[in-house]
Amino acid sequence: MKIRFGAAGNPDSFYAAGYRSSLQMPAYLASLGLNAYEYQLSRGVRISEKMARQLGEEAVKHDVLLSVHAPYYINFASPDPQIQASSREHLLKSVEAARWLGAQRVVFHPGGAARMERETAVQLVKERLQEVIAILEDRGWTDVYLCPETMGKKNQVGTLAEVIEFCQFSPMLLPCVDFGHLNALLQGELETEAGMNRVLEDLAAGLGPDVLSKLHVHFSPVEYTTGGEKRHATVADGIPPDFRWLVPGLKAWKATPVIICESAGTQAEDACHYRDLYLEG
Ligand SMILES: [Zn+2]
């Protein structure tokens, strides 16, 4: 594995340059010196098999690693059997699309824990993941990683410890560490090198140091209040976290994550900024 930098969805600059189709994104990213692209299924899995396979070919041609972001509607912490079933379906459809794309990583939000015991919510997520993995094994769809994401709000399942706990359960699970979310949740605790390092240490301790060679990362400036995440900003806004704080830890651990930037509109430009900080560091 090599470290990779890329964008979530299509940046404003892509459309401003006159491009229209996501099929053009791998070439566009490569022209900027980026090599990862997270395709957004966040509002529903609607990509056709034909389009997905074409995009997969473009990605291979330009050495762009593809991942997908599963729908926001997934809530594995819900006790409601109907929501459980639809959440399972959303994730399975995301895996199917990922396999058409040749994408190995399917990022998803574990679920909401408002008005319920934290332990119950975490237990429900574990049960749902167990079911999904059993179905994937049945179908022979084991060539993907399910990536539970660390979340930015207190009432969402997805603290770092919870994500590590989920990932201990199966080799098909790989953490998606969203440093902007974590920093919002922890009210600025990651705004130093030491704070960033602690995240890498916890991952290595919980899942073995090898996890840092293939980790999935979201990195973007995230504004927060006492309740946690408020909104995704941009590097130009001067909002933390600063990628400079993560670079020494990545180098010390010889980590080679896939780093996806989710800045609002400038995700490709900000990903280039992060890449440059890494190369200079
Ligand atoms: Zn997400």
XYZ file of C-alpha atoms and ligand atoms in Angstrom:
282
model
C 0.000 0.000 0.000
C 1.023 3.611 -0.555
C -0.470 6.672 1.059
C -3.183 8.164 -1.114
C -4.964 11.506 -1.152
C -8.267 12.254 -2.802
C -11.707 13.822 -2.745
C -15.215 12.912 -1.614
C -17.620 13.682 -4.421
C -17.011 16.263 -7.123
C -15.494 19.654 -6.229
C -16.847 23.006 -7.420
C -13.721 23.490 -9.567
C -14.632 20.359 -11.550
C -17.974 21.820 -12.647
C -16.481 25.303 -13.082
C -14.042 23.756 -15.583
C -17.036 22.565 -17.608
C -17.032 18.883 -16.617
C -20.366 17.229 -16.016
C -19.986 13.493 -15.470
C -18.352 11.671 -12.579
C -16.780 9.484 -15.292
C -14.428 12.440 -15.843
C -13.409 12.619 -12.194
C -10.543 10.059 -12.183
C -8.776 11.933 -15.004
C -9.496 15.272 -13.291
C -8.108 14.053 -9.954
C -5.045 12.557 -11.646
C -4.391 15.895 -13.373
C -4.176 17.447 -9.892
C -1.838 14.713 -8.679
C -4.512 13.043 -6.543
C -5.159 9.296 -6.501
C -8.302 8.506 -4.495
C -12.001 9.210 -5.071
C -14.913 8.521 -2.763
C -18.059 8.108 -4.804
C -21.092 9.384 -2.955
C -24.017 6.996 -2.605
C -24.986 8.998 0.457
C -28.414 9.982 -0.872
C -29.228 6.542 -2.221
C -27.634 3.811 -4.333
C -28.716 4.862 -7.802
C -25.639 4.226 -9.945
C -26.236 1.772 -12.817
C -24.012 -1.246 -13.276
C -22.878 0.087 -16.675
C -21.892 3.503 -15.324
C -20.178 1.903 -12.300
C -18.089 -0.411 -14.464
C -17.074 2.484 -16.749
C -16.070 4.599 -13.765
C -14.107 1.645 -12.404
C -12.194 1.392 -15.688
C -11.414 5.124 -15.675
C -10.152 4.821 -12.099
C -7.830 1.939 -12.992
C -6.563 3.837 -16.028
C -5.614 6.828 -13.868
C -4.438 4.905 -10.763
C -7.261 6.333 -8.648
C -8.403 4.167 -5.739
C -12.191 4.166 -5.447
C -14.272 3.943 -2.297
C -17.987 4.547 -1.796
C -19.952 6.327 0.905
C -23.123 4.392 1.729
C -26.484 6.173 2.255
C -26.975 8.438 5.277
C -30.272 6.632 5.954
C -28.461 3.652 7.466
C -29.198 3.327 11.176
C -28.039 0.024 12.625
C -28.757 1.212 16.160
C -32.501 1.373 15.541
C -34.652 -1.145 17.468
C -37.292 -0.860 14.682
C -37.238 -4.049 12.528
C -38.272 -2.094 9.432
C -35.395 0.389 9.790
C -33.052 -2.511 10.505
C -34.111 -4.218 7.275
C -33.862 -1.071 5.140
C -30.473 -0.218 6.668
C -29.214 -3.697 5.806
C -30.528 -3.302 2.259
C -28.839 0.110 1.824
C -25.499 -1.348 2.894
C -25.861 -4.483 0.740
C -26.740 -2.360 -2.303
C -23.718 -0.171 -1.572
C -21.508 -3.257 -1.508
C -22.987 -4.410 -4.819
C -22.247 -0.995 -6.385
C -18.764 -1.010 -4.865
C -18.049 -4.377 -6.471
C -19.187 -3.079 -9.886
C -16.847 -0.117 -9.373
C -13.968 -2.290 -8.224
C -14.044 -0.278 -4.978
C -12.884 -2.135 -1.892
C -14.090 0.253 0.788
C -17.689 0.939 1.762
C -17.948 3.732 4.326
C -21.089 3.979 6.462
C -22.405 5.778 9.546
C -23.174 3.178 12.241
C -26.352 4.779 13.608
C -28.012 7.215 15.968
C -28.163 6.763 19.727
C -30.577 9.541 20.711
C -33.024 8.645 23.519
C -31.502 5.239 24.184
C -28.813 3.621 26.306
C -25.435 3.830 24.653
C -24.725 0.172 25.360
C -27.991 -0.918 23.742
C -27.229 1.139 20.634
C -23.734 -0.336 20.309
C -25.073 -3.862 20.834
C -27.711 -3.354 18.114
C -25.082 -2.135 15.642
C -22.951 -5.207 16.368
C -25.884 -7.551 15.765
C -26.755 -5.860 12.468
C -23.133 -5.998 11.301
C -22.995 -9.673 12.145
C -26.079 -10.248 9.946
C -24.713 -8.224 7.053
C -21.383 -10.043 7.140
C -23.141 -13.421 7.187
C -25.103 -12.399 4.072
C -21.942 -11.126 2.335
C -20.187 -14.420 3.104
C -23.177 -16.315 1.746
C -23.049 -14.353 -1.508
C -19.277 -14.630 -1.748
C -19.008 -10.833 -1.560
C -16.080 -10.844 0.846
C -13.727 -8.795 -1.338
C -14.743 -5.490 0.285
C -14.151 -3.742 3.582
C -17.077 -2.315 5.501
C -15.783 0.903 7.064
C -17.717 2.216 10.082
C -17.001 5.934 10.388
C -16.134 7.882 13.536
C -18.903 10.437 14.002
C -18.931 14.055 15.161
C -22.046 14.278 17.341
C -22.630 12.949 20.828
C -25.903 11.225 19.969
C -24.388 9.200 17.106
C -22.744 5.795 17.538
C -19.153 6.008 16.343
C -16.643 7.130 18.951
C -13.127 5.929 18.184
C -13.437 3.216 20.858
C -16.754 2.022 19.411
C -15.411 1.876 15.865
C -12.359 -0.069 17.076
C -14.668 -2.445 18.957
C -16.749 -3.083 15.804
C -13.636 -3.697 13.732
C -12.288 -6.265 16.194
C -15.209 -8.426 15.245
C -14.300 -9.321 11.639
C -11.427 -8.829 9.185
C -14.058 -7.464 6.781
C -14.346 -4.346 8.957
C -11.834 -1.519 8.617
C -12.117 1.809 10.475
C -12.949 5.027 8.689
C -11.381 7.593 10.998
C -12.853 11.026 10.373
C -10.422 13.328 12.185
C -12.658 16.395 11.769
C -15.587 14.529 13.355
C -13.431 13.146 16.173
C -11.997 16.558 16.939
C -15.510 18.016 17.073
C -16.714 15.241 19.350
C -13.661 15.619 21.603
C -14.012 19.438 21.644
C -10.601 20.201 20.196
C -8.529 17.434 21.803
C -6.906 16.627 18.447
C -5.592 20.141 17.901
C -2.007 19.146 18.713
C 0.450 16.571 17.399
C 0.058 14.637 20.646
C -3.719 14.566 20.239
C -3.458 13.204 16.691
C -0.838 10.668 17.759
C -3.121 9.295 20.446
C -5.655 8.345 17.760
C -3.021 6.370 15.837
C -1.812 4.744 19.073
C -5.344 3.700 20.033
C -5.903 2.181 16.585
C -2.614 0.285 16.699
C -3.318 -0.938 20.239
C -6.874 -2.028 19.443
C -6.419 -3.539 15.986
C -2.661 -4.115 15.593
C -0.204 -1.665 13.983
C -0.920 -3.210 10.579
C -4.260 -1.383 10.499
C -2.365 1.877 9.907
C -1.100 0.592 6.565
C -4.613 0.343 5.114
C -6.682 2.698 7.260
C -9.463 4.742 5.670
C -9.323 8.411 6.681
C -11.612 11.384 6.247
C -9.876 14.679 6.877
C -11.523 18.085 6.585
C -11.941 21.202 8.701
C -15.098 20.750 10.804
C -16.698 23.565 12.774
C -18.140 22.483 16.104
C -20.163 23.571 19.120
C -20.547 21.912 22.553
C -22.864 19.398 20.873
C -20.116 18.408 18.431
C -20.024 18.731 14.649
C -21.726 21.785 13.160
C -20.578 21.906 9.536
C -17.794 20.939 7.163
C -15.674 23.981 6.276
C -12.597 24.475 4.061
C -8.866 24.930 4.675
C -9.237 28.573 3.597
C -11.672 29.102 6.500
C -8.795 28.440 8.911
C -10.897 25.989 10.924
C -9.287 22.972 12.654
C -8.108 20.306 12.525
C -4.879 21.219 10.759
C -3.336 18.372 8.763
C 0.129 19.469 9.973
C -0.690 17.936 13.361
C -1.205 14.491 11.820
C 1.834 14.319 9.515
C 4.515 13.458 12.151
C 2.395 10.581 13.495
C 1.774 9.192 10.000
C 5.512 9.220 9.348
C 6.473 7.772 12.736
C 4.080 4.846 12.212
C 4.980 4.545 8.495
C 1.221 4.687 7.973
C -0.175 4.459 4.433
C -3.857 5.380 4.758
C -6.246 6.451 2.041
C -7.021 10.076 2.958
C -10.260 11.495 1.605
C -10.990 15.183 1.965
C -14.627 16.211 2.477
C -14.168 19.998 2.526
C -17.240 21.897 1.350
C -16.654 22.456 -2.384
C -12.838 22.594 -2.237
C -12.284 18.933 -1.398
C -9.815 18.399 -4.279
C -7.804 21.575 -3.625
C -7.688 20.857 0.107
C -6.608 17.263 -0.579
C -3.694 18.698 -2.620
C -2.842 20.941 0.338
C -2.763 17.916 2.674
C -0.642 15.939 0.211
C 1.832 18.821 -0.021
C 2.068 19.114 3.777
C 2.763 15.383 3.917
C 5.452 15.575 1.230
C 7.099 18.572 2.930
C 6.836 17.072 6.451
Zn -19.561 10.122 6.446
